[in-house]
mmCIF file of C-alpha atoms in Angstrom:
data_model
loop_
_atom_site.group_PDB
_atom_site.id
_atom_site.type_symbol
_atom_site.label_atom_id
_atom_site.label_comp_id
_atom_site.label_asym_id
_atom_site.label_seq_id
_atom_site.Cartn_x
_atom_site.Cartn_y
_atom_site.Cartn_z
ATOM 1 C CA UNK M 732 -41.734 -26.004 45.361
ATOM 2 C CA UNK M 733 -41.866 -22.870 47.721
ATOM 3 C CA UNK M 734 -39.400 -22.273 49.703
ATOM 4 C CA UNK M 735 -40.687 -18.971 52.023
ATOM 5 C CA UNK M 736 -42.730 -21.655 53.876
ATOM 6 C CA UNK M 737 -40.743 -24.482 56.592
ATOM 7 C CA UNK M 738 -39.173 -27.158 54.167
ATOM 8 C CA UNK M 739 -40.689 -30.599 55.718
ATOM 9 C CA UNK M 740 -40.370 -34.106 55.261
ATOM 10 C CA UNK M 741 -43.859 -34.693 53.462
ATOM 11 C CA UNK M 742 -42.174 -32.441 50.875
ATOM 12 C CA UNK M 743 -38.897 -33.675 50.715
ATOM 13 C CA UNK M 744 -40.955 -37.345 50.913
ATOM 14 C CA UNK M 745 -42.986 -35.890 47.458
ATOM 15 C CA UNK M 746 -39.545 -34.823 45.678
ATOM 16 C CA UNK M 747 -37.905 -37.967 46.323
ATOM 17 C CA UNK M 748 -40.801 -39.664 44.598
ATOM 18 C CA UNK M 749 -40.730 -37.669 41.714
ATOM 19 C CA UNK M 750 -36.872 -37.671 41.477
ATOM 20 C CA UNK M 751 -36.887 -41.565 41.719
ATOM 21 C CA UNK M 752 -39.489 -41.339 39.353
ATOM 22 C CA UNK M 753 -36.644 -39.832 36.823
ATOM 23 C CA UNK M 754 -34.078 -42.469 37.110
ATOM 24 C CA UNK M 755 -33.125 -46.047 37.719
ATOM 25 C CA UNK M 756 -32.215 -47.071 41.122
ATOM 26 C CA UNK M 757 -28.201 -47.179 40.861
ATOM 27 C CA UNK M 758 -28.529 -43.203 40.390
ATOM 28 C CA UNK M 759 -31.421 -42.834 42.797
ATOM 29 C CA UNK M 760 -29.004 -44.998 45.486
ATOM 30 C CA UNK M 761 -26.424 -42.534 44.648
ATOM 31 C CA UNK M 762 -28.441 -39.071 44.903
ATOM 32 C CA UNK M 763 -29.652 -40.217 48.735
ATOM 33 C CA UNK M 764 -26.151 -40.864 49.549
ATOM 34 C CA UNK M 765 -25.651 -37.231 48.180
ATOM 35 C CA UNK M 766 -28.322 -35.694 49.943
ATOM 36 C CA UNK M 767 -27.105 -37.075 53.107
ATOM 37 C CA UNK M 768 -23.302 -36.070 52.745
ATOM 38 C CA UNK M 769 -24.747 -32.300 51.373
ATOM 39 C CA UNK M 770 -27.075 -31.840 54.707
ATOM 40 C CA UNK M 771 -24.199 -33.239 56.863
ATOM 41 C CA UNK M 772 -21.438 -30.707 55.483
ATOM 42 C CA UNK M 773 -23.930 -27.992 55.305
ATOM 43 C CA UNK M 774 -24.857 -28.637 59.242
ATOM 44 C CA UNK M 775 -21.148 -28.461 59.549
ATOM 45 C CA UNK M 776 -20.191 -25.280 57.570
ATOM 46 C CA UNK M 777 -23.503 -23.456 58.599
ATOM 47 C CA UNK M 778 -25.340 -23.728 55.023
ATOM 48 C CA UNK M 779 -29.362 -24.456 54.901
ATOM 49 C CA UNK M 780 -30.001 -27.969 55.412
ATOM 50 C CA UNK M 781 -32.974 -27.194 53.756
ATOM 51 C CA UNK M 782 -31.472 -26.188 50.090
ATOM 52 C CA UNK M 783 -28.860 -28.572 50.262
ATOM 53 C CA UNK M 784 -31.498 -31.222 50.746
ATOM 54 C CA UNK M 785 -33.071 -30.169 47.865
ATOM 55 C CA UNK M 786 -30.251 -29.050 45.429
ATOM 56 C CA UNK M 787 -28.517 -32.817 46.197
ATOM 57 C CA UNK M 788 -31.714 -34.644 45.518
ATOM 58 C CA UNK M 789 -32.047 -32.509 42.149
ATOM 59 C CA UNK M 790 -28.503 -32.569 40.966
ATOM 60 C CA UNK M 791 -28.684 -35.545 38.743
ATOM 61 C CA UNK M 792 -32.602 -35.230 37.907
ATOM 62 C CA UNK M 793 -32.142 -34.665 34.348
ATOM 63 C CA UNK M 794 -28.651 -37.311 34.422
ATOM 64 C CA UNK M 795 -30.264 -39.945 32.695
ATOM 65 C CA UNK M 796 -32.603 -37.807 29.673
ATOM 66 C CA UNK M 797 -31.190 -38.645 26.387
ATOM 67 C CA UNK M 798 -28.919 -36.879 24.593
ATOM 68 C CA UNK M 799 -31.498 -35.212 21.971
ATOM 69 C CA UNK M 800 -33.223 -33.769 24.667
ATOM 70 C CA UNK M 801 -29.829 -31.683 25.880
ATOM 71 C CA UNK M 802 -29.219 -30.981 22.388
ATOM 72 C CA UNK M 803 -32.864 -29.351 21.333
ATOM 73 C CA UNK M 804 -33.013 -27.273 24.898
ATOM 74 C CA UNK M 805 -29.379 -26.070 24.206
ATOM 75 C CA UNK M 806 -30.908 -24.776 21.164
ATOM 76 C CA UNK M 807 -33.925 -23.586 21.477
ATOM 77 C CA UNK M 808 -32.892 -22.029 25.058
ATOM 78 C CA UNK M 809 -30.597 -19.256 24.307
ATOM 79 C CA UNK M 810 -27.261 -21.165 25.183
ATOM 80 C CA UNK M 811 -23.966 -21.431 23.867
ATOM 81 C CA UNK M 812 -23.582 -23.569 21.485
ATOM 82 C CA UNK M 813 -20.075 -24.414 21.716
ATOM 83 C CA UNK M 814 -22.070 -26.509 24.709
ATOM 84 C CA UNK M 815 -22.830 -28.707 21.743
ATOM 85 C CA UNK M 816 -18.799 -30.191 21.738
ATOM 86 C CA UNK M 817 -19.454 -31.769 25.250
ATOM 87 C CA UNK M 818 -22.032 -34.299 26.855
ATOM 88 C CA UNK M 819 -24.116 -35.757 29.248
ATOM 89 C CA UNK M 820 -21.559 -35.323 31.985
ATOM 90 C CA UNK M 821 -21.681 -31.341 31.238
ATOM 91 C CA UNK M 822 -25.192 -31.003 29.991
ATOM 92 C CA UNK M 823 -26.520 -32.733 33.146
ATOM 93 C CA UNK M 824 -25.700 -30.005 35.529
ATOM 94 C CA UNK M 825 -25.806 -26.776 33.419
ATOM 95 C CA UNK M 826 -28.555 -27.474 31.683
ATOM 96 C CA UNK M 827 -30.306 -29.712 33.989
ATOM 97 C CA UNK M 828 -30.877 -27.222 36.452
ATOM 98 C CA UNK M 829 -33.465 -25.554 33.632
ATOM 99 C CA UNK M 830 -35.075 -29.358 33.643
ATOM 100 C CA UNK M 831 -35.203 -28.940 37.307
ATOM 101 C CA UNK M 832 -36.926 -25.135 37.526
ATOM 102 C CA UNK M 833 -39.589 -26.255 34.398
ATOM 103 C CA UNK M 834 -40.611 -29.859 35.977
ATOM 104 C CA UNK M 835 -40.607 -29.539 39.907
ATOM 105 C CA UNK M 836 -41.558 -25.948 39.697
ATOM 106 C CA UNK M 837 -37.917 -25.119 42.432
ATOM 107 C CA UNK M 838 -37.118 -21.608 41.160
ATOM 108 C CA UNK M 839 -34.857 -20.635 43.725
ATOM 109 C CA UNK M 840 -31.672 -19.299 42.004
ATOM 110 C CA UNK M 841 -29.208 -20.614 44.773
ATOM 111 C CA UNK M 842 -30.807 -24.255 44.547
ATOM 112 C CA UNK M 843 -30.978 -23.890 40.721
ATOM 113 C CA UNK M 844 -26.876 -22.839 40.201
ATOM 114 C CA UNK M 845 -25.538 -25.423 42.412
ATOM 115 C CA UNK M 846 -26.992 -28.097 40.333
ATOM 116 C CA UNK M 847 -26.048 -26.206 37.289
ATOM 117 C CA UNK M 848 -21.693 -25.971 38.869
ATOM 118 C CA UNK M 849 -21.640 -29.711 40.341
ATOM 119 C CA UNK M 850 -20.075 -31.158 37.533
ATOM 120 C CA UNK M 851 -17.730 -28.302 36.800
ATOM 121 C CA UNK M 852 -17.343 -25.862 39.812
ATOM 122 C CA UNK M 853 -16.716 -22.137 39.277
ATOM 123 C CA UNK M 854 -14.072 -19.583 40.506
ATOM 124 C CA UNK M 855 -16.740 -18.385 41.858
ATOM 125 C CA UNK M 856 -18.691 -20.510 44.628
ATOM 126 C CA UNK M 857 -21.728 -19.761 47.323
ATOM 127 C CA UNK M 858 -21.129 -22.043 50.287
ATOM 128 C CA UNK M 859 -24.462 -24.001 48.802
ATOM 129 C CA UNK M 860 -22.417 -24.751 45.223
ATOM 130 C CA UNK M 861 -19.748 -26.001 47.346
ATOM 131 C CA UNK M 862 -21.420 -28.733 48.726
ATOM 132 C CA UNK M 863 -22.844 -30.058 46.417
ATOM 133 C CA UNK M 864 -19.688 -30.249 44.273
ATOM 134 C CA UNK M 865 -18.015 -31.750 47.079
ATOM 135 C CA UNK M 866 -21.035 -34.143 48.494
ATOM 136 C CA UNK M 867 -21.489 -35.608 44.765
ATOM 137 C CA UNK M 868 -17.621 -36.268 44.995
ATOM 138 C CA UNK M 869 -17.355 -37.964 48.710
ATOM 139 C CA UNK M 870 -20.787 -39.770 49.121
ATOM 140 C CA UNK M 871 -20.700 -43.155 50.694
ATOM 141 C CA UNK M 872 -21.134 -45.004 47.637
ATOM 142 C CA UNK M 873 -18.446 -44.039 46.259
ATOM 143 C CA UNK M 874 -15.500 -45.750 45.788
ATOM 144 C CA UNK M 875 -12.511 -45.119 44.238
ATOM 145 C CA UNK M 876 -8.484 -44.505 44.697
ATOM 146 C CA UNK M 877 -8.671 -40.832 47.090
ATOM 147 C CA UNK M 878 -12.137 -40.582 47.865
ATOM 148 C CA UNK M 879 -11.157 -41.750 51.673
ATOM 149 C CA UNK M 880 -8.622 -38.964 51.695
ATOM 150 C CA UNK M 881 -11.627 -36.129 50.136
ATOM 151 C CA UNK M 882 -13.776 -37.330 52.931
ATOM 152 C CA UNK M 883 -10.814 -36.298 55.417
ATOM 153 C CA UNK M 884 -10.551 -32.883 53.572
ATOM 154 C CA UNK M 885 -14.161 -32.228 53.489
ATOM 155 C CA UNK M 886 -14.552 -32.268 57.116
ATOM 156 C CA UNK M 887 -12.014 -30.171 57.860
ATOM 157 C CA UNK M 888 -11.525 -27.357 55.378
ATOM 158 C CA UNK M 889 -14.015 -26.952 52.620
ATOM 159 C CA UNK M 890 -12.314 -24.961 50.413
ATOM 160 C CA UNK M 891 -9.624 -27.760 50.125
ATOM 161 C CA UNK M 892 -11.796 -30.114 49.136
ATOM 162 C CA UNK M 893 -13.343 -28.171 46.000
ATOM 163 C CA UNK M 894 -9.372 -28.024 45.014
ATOM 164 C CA UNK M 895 -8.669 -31.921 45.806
ATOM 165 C CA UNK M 896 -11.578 -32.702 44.058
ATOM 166 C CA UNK M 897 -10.500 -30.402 40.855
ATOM 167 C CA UNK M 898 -7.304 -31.455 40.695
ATOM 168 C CA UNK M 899 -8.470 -34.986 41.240
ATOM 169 C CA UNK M 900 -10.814 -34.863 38.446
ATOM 170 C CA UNK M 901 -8.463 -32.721 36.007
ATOM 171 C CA UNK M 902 -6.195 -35.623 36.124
ATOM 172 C CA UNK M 903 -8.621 -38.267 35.297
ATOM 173 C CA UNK M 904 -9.590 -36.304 32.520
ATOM 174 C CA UNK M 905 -6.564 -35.916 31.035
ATOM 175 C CA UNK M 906 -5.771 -39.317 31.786
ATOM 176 C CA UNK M 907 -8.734 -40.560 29.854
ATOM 177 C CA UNK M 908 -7.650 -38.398 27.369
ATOM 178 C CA UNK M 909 -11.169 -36.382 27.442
ATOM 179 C CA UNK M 910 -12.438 -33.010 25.916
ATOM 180 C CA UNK M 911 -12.229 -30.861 28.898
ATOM 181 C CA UNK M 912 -15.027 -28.072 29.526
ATOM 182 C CA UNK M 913 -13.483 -24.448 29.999
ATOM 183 C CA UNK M 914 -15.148 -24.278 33.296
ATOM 184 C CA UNK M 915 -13.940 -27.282 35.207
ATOM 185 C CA UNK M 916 -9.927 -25.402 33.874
ATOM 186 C CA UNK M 917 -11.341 -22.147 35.638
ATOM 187 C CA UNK M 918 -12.189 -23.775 38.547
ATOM 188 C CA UNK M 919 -8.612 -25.572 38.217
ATOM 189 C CA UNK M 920 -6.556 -22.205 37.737
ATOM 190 C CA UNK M 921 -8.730 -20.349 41.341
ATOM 191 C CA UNK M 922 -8.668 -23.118 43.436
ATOM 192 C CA UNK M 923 -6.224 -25.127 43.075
ATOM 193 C CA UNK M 924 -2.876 -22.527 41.053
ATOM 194 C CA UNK M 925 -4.469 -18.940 42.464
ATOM 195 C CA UNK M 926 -5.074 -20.324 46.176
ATOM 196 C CA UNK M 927 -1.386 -21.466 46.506
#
């Protein structure tokens, strides 16, 4: 997809078909609520509709590949392999994004690392990685104890709404007792210890 020409809606029409194509309809249901939560907050924080459009209809495109497919790219690509220890829920979004550039031909590096940080932010966030972090967290399918109170946040301070939703997620984790990926405790330690 090229992106130095007008994004418009026979395009975004063509990767919705070919996202939908990817996945079964729970997850499809769930990326449209995305994509309309990312173009809201981005029209509100002064982001590109445009790439968050795109990068929230992406983020789960490669969500529901099996796990031997993560595991051969993670090898044959060049990554870390300590990436091995984790799963779907990590391999979605960091390796997904390289799914996403290969198959639907969207090459441009903002688009491509906000997918990759969704599922575990960064210390380090564009306004675009942001959103879609927070947007996969507050869509209106979702429903679960403090997702009315991360809607709240998210319109009024972004920044506090990538730590709600870290800290929020940190504790299920730990809570669930699961194998937590290095980069979700990075994200922990700037945004929600360092911005005190």
């Amino acid at each position: 997809m090229n992106l130095n020409t007008e994004y418009t809606e026979a395009q975004r029409e063509e990767l919705i078909q070919r996202v939908q194509m990817q996945m079964s309809e729970r997850r499809f249901q769930h990326v449209l609520g995305v994509e309309k939560m990312a173009v809201a907050l981005a029209a509100k924080y002064g982001a590109s509709e445009a790439k968050a459009s795109i990068a929230a209809l992406t983020h789960d495109y490669a969500k529901e590949r099996p796990d031997d497919e993560f595991q051969m790219i993670i090898q044959r690509d060049g990554y870390d392999l300590d990436l091995l220890n984790y799963g779907n829920a990590i391999w979605h979004g960091l390796v997904g994004a390289s799914i996403v550039q290969r198959e639907l031909k969207i090459n441009d590096e903002e688009i491509l690392q906000a997918i990759r940080l969704h599922t575990t932010g960064a210390a380090e966030m564009t306004l675009l990685d942001k959103i879609i972090y927070v947007a996969d967290y507050i869509e209106p399918g979702r429903h679960f104890p403090g997702v009315k109170e991360a809607r709240d946040i998210a319109l009024i301070n972004l920044d506090e709404a990538v730590a709600y939703e870290t800290k929020q997620t940190l504790l299920h984790l730990v809570e669930q007792e699961q194998k937590i990926y290095p980069k979700t405790i990075e994200t922990y330690n700037h945004w929600v210890v360092e911005r005190k």
